[in-house]
JSON list of N, CA and C in Angstrom, two decimals:
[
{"chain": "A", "resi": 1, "resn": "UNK", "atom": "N", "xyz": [-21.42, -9.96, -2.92]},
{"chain": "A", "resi": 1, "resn": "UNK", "atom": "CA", "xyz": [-20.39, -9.05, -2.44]},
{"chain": "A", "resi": 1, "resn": "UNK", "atom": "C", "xyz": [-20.45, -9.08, -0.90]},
{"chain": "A", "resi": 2, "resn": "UNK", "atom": "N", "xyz": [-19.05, -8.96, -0.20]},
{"chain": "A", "resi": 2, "resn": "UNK", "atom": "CA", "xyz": [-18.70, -9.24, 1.03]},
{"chain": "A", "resi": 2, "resn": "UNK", "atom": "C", "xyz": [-19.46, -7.54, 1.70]},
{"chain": "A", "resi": 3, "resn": "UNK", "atom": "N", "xyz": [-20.06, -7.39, 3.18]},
{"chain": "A", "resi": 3, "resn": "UNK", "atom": "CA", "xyz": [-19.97, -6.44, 3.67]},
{"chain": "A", "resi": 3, "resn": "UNK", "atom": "C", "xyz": [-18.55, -5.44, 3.46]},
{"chain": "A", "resi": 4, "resn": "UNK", "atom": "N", "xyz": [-17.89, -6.21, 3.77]},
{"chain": "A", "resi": 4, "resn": "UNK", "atom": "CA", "xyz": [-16.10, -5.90, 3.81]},
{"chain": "A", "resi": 4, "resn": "UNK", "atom": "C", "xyz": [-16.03, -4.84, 2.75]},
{"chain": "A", "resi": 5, "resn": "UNK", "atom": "N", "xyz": [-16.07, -5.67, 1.23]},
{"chain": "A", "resi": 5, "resn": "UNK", "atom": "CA", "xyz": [-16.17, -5.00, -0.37]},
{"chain": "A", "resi": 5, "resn": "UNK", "atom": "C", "xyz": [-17.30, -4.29, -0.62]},
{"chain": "A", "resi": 6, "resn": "UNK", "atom": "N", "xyz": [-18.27, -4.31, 0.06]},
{"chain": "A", "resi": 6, "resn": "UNK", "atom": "CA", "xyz": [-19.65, -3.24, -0.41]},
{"chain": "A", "resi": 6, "resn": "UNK", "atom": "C", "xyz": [-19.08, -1.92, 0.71]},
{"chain": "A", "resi": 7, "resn": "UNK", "atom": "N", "xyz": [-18.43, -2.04, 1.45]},
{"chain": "A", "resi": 7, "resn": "UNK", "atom": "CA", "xyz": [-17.69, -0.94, 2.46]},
{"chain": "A", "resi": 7, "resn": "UNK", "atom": "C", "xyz": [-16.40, -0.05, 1.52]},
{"chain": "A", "resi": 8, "resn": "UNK", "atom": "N", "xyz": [-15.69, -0.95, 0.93]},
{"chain": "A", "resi": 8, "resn": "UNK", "atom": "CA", "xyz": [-14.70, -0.74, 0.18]},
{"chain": "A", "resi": 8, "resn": "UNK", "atom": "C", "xyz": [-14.80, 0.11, -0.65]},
{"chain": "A", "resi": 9, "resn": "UNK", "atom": "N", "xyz": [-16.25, -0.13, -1.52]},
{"chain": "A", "resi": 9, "resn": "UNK", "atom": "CA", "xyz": [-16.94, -0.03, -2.76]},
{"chain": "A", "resi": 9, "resn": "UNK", "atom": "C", "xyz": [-17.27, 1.29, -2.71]},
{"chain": "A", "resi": 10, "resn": "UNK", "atom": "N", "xyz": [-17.83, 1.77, -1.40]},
{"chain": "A", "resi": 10, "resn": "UNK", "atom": "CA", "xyz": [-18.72, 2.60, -0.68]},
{"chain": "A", "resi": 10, "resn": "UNK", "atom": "C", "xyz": [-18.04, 3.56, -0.59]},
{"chain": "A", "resi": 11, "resn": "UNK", "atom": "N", "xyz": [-16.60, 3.41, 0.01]},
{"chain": "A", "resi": 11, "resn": "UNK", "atom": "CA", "xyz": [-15.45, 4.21, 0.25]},
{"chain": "A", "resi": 11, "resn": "UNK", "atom": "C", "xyz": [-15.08, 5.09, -0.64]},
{"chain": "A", "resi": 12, "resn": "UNK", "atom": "N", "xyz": [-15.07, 4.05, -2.06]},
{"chain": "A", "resi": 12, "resn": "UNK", "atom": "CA", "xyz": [-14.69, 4.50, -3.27]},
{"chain": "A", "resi": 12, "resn": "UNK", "atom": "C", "xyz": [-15.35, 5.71, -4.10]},
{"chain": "A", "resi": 13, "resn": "UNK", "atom": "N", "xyz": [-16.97, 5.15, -3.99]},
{"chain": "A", "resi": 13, "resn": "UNK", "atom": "CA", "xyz": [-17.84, 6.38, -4.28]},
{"chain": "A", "resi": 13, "resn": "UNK", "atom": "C", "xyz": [-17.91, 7.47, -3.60]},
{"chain": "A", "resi": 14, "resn": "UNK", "atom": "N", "xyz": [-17.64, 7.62, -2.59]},
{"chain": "A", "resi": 14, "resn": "UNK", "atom": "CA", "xyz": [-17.25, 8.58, -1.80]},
{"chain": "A", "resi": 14, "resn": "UNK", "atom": "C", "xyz": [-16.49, 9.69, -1.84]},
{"chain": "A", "resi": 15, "resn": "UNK", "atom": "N", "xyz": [-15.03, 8.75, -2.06]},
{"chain": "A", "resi": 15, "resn": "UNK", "atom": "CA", "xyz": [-14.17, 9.97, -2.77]},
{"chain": "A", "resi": 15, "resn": "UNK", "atom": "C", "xyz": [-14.61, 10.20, -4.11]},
{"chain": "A", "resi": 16, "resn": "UNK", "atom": "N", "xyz": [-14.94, 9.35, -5.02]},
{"chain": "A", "resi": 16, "resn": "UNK", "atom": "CA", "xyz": [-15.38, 9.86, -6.41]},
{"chain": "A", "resi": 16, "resn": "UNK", "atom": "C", "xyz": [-16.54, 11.20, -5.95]},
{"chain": "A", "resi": 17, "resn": "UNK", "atom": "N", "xyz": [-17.43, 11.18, -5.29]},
{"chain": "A", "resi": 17, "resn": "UNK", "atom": "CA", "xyz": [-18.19, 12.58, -5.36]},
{"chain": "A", "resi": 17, "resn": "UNK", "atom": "C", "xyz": [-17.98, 13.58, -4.59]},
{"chain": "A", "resi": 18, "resn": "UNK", "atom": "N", "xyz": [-16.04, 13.38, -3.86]},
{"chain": "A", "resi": 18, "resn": "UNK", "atom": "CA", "xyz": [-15.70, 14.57, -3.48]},
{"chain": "A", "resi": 18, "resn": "UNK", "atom": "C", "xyz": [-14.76, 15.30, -4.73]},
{"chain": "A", "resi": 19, "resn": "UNK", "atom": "N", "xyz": [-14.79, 14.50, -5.95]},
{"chain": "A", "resi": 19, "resn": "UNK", "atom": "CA", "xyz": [-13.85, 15.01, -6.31]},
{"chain": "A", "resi": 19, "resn": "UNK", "atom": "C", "xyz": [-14.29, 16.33, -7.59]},
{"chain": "A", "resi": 20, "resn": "UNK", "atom": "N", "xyz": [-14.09, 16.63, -8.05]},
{"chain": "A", "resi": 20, "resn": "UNK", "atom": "CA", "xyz": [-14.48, 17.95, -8.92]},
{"chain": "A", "resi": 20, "resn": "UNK", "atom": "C", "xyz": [-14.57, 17.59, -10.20]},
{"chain": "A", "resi": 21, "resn": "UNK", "atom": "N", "xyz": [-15.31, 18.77, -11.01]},
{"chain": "A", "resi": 21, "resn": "UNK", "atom": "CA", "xyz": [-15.90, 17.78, -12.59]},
{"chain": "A", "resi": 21, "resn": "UNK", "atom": "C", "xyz": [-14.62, 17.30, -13.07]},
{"chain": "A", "resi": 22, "resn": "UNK", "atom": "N", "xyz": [-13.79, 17.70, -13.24]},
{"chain": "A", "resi": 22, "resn": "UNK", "atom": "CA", "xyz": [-12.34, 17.35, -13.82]},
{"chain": "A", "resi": 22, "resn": "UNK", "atom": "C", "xyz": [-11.99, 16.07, -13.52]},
{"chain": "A", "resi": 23, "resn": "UNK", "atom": "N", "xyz": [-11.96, 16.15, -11.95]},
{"chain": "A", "resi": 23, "resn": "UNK", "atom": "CA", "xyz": [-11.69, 14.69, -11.17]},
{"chain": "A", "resi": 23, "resn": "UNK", "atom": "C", "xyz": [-12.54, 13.41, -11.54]},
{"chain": "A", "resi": 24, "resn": "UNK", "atom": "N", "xyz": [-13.94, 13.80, -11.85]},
{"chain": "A", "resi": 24, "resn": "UNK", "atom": "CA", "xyz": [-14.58, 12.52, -12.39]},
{"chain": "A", "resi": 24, "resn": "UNK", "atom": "C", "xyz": [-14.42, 12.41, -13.33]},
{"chain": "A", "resi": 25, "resn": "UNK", "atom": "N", "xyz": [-14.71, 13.05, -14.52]},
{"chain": "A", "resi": 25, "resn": "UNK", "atom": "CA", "xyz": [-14.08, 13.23, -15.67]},
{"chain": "A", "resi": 25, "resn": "UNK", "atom": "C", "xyz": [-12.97, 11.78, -16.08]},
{"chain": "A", "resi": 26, "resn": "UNK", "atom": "N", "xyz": [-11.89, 12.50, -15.51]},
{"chain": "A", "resi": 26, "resn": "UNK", "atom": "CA", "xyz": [-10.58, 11.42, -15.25]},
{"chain": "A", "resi": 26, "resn": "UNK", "atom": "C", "xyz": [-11.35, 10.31, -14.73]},
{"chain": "A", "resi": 27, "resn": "UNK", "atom": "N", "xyz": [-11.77, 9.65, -13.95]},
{"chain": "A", "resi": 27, "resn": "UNK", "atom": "CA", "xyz": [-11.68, 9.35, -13.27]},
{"chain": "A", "resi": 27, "resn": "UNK", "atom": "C", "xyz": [-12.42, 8.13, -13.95]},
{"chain": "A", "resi": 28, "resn": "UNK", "atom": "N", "xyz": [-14.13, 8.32, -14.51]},
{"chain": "A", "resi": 28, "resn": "UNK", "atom": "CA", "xyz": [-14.81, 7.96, -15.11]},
{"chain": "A", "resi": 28, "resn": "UNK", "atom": "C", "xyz": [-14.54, 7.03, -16.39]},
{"chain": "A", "resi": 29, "resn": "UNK", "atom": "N", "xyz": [-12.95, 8.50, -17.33]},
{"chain": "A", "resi": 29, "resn": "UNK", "atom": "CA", "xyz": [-12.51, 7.81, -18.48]},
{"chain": "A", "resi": 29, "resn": "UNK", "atom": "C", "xyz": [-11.63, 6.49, -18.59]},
{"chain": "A", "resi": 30, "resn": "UNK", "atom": "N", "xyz": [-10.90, 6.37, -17.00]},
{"chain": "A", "resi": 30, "resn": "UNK", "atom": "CA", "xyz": [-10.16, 5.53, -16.61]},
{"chain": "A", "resi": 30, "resn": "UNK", "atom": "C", "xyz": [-10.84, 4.16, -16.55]},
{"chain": "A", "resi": 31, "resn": "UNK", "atom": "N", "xyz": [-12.17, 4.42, -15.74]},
{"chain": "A", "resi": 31, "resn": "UNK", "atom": "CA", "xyz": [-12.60, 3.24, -15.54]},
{"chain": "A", "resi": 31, "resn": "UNK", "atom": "C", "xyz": [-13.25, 2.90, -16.69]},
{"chain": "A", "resi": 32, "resn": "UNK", "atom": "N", "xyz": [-13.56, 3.42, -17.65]},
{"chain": "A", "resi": 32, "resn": "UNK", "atom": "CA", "xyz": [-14.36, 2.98, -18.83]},
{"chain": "A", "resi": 32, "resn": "UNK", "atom": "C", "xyz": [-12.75, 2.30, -19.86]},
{"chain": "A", "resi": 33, "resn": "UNK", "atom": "N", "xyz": [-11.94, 2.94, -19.88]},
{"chain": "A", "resi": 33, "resn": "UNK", "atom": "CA", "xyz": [-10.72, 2.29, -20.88]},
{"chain": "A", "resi": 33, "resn": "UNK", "atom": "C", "xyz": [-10.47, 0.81, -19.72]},
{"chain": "A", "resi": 34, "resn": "UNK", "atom": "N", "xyz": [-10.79, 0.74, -18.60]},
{"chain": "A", "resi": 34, "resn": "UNK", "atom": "CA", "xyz": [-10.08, -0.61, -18.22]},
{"chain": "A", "resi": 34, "resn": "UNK", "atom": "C", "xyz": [-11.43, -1.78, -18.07]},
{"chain": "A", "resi": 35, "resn": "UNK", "atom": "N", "xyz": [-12.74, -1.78, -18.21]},
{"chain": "A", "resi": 35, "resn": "UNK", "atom": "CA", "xyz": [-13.86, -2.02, -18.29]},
{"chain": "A", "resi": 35, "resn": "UNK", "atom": "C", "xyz": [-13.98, -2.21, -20.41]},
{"chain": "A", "resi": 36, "resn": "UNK", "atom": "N", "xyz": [-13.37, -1.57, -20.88]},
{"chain": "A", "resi": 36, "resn": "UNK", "atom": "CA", "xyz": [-13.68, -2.01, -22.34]},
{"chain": "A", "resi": 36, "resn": "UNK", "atom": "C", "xyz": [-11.89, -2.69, -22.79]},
{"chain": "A", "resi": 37, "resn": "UNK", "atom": "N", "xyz": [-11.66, -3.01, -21.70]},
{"chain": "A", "resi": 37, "resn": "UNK", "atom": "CA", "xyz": [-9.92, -3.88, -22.22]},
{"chain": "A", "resi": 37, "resn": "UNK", "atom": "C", "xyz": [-9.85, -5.51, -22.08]},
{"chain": "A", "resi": 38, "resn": "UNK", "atom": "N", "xyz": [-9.21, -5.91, -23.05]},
{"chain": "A", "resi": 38, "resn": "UNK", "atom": "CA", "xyz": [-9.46, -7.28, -22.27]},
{"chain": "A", "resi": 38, "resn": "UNK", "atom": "C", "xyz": [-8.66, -7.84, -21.69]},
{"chain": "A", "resi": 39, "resn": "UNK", "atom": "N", "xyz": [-8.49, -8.72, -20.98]},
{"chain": "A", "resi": 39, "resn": "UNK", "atom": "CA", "xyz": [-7.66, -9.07, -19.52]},
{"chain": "A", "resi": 39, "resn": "UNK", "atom": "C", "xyz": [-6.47, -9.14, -19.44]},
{"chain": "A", "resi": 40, "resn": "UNK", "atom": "N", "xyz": [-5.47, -9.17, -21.01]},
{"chain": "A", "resi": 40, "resn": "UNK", "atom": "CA", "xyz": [-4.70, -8.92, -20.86]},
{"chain": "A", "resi": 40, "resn": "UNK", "atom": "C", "xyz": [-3.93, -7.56, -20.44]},
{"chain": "A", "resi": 41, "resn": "UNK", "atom": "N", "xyz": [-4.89, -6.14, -21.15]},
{"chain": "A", "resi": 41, "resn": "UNK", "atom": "CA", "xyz": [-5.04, -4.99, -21.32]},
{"chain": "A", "resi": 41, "resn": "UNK", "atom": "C", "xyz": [-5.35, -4.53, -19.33]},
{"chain": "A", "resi": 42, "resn": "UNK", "atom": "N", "xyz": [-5.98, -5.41, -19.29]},
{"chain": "A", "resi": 42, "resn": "UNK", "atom": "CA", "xyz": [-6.46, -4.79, -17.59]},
{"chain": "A", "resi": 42, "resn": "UNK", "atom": "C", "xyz": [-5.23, -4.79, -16.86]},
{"chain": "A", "resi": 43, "resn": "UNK", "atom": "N", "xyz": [-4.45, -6.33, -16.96]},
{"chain": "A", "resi": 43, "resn": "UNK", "atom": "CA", "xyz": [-3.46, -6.65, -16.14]},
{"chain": "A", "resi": 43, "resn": "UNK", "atom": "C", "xyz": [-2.40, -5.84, -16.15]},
{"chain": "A", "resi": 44, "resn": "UNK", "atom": "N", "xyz": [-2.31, -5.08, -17.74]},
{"chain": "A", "resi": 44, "resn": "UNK", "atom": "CA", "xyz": [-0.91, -3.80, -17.90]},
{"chain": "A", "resi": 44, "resn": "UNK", "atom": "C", "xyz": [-1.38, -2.89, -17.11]},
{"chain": "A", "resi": 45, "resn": "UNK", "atom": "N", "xyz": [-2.71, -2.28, -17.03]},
{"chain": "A", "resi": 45, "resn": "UNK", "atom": "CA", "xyz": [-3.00, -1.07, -16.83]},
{"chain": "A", "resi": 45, "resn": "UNK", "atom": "C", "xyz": [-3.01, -1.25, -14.80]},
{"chain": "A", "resi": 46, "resn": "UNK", "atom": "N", "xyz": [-3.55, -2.14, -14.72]},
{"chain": "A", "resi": 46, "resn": "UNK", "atom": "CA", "xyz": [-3.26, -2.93, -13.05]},
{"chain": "A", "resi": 46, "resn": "UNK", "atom": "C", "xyz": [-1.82, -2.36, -12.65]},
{"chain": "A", "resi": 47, "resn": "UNK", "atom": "N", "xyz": [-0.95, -2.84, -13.55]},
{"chain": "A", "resi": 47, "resn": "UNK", "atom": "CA", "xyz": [0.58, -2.62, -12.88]},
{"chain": "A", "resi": 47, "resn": "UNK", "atom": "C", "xyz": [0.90, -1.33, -13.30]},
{"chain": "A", "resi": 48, "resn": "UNK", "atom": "N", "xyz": [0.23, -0.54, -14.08]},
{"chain": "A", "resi": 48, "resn": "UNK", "atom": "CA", "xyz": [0.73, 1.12, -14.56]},
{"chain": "A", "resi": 48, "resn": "UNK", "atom": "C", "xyz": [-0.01, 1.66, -13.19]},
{"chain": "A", "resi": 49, "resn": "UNK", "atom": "N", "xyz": [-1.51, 1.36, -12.89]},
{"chain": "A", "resi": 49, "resn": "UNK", "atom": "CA", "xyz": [-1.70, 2.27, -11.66]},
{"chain": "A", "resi": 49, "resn": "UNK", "atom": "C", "xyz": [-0.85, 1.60, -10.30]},
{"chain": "A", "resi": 50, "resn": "UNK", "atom": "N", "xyz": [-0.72, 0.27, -10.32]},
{"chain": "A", "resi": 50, "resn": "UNK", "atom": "CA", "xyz": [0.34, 0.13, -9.14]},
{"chain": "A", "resi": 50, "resn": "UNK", "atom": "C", "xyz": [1.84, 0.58, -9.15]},
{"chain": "A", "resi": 51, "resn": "UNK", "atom": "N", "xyz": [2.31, 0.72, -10.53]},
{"chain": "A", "resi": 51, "resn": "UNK", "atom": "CA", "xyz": [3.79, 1.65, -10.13]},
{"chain": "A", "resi": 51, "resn": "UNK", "atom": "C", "xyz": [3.54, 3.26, -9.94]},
{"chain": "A", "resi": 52, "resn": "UNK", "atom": "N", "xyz": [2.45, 3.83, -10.47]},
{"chain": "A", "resi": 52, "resn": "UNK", "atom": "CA", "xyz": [2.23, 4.93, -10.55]},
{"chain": "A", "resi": 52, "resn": "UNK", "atom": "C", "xyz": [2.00, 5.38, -8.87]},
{"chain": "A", "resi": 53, "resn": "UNK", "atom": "N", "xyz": [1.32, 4.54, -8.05]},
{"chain": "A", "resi": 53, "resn": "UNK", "atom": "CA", "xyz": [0.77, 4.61, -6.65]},
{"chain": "A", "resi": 53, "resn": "UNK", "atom": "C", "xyz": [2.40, 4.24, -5.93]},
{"chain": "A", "resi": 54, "resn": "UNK", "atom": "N", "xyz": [3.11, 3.62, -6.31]},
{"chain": "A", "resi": 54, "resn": "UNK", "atom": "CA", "xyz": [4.45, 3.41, -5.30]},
{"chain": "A", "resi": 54, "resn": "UNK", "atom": "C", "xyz": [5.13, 4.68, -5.55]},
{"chain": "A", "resi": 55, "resn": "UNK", "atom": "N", "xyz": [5.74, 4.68, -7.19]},
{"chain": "A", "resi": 55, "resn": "UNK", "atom": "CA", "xyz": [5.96, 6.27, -6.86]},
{"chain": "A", "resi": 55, "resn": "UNK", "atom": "C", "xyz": [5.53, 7.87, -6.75]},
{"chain": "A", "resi": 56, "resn": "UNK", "atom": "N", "xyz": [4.11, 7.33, -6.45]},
{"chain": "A", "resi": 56, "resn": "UNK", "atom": "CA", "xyz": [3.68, 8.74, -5.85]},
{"chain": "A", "resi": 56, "resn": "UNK", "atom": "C", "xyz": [3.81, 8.82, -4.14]},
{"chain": "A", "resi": 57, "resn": "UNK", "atom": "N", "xyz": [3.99, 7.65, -3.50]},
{"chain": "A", "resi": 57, "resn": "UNK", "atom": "CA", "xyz": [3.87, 7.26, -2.04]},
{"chain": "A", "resi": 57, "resn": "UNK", "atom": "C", "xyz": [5.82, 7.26, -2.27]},
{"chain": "A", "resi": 58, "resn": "UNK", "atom": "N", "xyz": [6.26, 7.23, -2.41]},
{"chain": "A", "resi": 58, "resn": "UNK", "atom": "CA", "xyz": [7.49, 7.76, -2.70]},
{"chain": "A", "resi": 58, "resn": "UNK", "atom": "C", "xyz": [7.94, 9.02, -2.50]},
{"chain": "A", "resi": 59, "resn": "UNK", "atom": "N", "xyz": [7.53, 9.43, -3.26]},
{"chain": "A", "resi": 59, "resn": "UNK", "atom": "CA", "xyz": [7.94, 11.25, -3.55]},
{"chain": "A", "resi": 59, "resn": "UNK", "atom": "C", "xyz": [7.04, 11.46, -2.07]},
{"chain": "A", "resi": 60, "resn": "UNK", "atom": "N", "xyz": [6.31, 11.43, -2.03]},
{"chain": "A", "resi": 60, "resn": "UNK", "atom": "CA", "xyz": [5.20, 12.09, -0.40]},
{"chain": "A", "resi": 60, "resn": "UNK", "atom": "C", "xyz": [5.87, 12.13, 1.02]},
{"chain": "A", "resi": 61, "resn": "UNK", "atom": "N", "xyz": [6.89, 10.44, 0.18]},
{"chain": "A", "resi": 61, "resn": "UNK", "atom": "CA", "xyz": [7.52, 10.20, 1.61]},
{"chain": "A", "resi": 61, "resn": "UNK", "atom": "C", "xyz": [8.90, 10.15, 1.74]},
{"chain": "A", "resi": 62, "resn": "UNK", "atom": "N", "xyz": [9.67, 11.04, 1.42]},
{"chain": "A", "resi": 62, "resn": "UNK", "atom": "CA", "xyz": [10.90, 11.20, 1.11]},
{"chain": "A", "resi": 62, "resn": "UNK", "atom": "C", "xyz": [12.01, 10.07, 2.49]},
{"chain": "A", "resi": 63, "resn": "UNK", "atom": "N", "xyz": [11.54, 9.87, 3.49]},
{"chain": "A", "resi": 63, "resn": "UNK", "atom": "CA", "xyz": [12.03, 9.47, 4.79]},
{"chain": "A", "resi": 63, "resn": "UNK", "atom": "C", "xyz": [11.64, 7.98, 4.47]},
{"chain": "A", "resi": 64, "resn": "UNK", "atom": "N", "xyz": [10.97, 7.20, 4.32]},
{"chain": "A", "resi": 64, "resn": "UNK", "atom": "CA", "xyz": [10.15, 5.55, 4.04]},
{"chain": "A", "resi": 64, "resn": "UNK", "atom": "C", "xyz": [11.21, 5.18, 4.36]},
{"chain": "A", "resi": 65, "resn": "UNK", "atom": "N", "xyz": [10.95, 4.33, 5.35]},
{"chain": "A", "resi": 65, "resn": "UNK", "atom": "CA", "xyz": [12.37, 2.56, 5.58]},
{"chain": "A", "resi": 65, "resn": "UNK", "atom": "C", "xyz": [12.58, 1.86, 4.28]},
{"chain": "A", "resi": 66, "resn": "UNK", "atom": "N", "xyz": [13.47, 1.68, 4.04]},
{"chain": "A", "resi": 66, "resn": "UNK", "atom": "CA", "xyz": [13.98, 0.87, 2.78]},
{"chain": "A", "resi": 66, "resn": "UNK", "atom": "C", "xyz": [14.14, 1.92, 1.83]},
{"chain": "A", "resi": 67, "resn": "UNK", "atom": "N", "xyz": [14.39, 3.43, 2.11]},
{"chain": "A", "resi": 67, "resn": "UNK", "atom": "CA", "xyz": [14.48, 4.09, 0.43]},
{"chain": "A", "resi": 67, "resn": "UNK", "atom": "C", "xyz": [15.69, 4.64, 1.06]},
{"chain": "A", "resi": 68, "resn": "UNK", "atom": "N", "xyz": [16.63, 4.83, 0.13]},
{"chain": "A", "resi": 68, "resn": "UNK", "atom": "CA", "xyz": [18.02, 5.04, 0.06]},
{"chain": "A", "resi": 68, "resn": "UNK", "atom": "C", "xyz": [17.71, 6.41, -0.49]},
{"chain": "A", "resi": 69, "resn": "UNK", "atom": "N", "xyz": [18.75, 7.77, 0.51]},
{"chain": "A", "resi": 69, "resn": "UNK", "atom": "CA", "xyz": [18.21, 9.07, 0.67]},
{"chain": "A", "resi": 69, "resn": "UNK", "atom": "C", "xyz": [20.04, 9.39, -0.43]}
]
């Protein structure tokens, strides 16, 4: 693992132990359903948290260049 990705990695745990029992909870169950999927299963769930992340950065940002108001 790159400094770069053990930084990344680092980042990650980070917010995971700011977040509250609930938050790991979630958080934990997520990574265990995409860790017991197989690669086809990963690659859906890949593009469910990447549309899920555009339109939440969406709604946040009602103003964004390129979104038609």
């Amino acid at each position: 693992m790159s400094k770069a990705e053990k930084g990344t990695v680092q980042g990650i745990l980070l917010q995971f132990a700011h977040l509250g029992t609930t938050g790991q909870d979630e958080f934990i169950g997520m990574m265990n359903e995409f860790l017991l999927s197989s690669p086809k299963q990963r690659r859906a769930l890949t593009r469910q948290w990447k549309q899920h992340m555009t339109t939440s950065e969406q709604a946040s940002c009602p103003g964004k260049p390129g979104q038609h108001s």
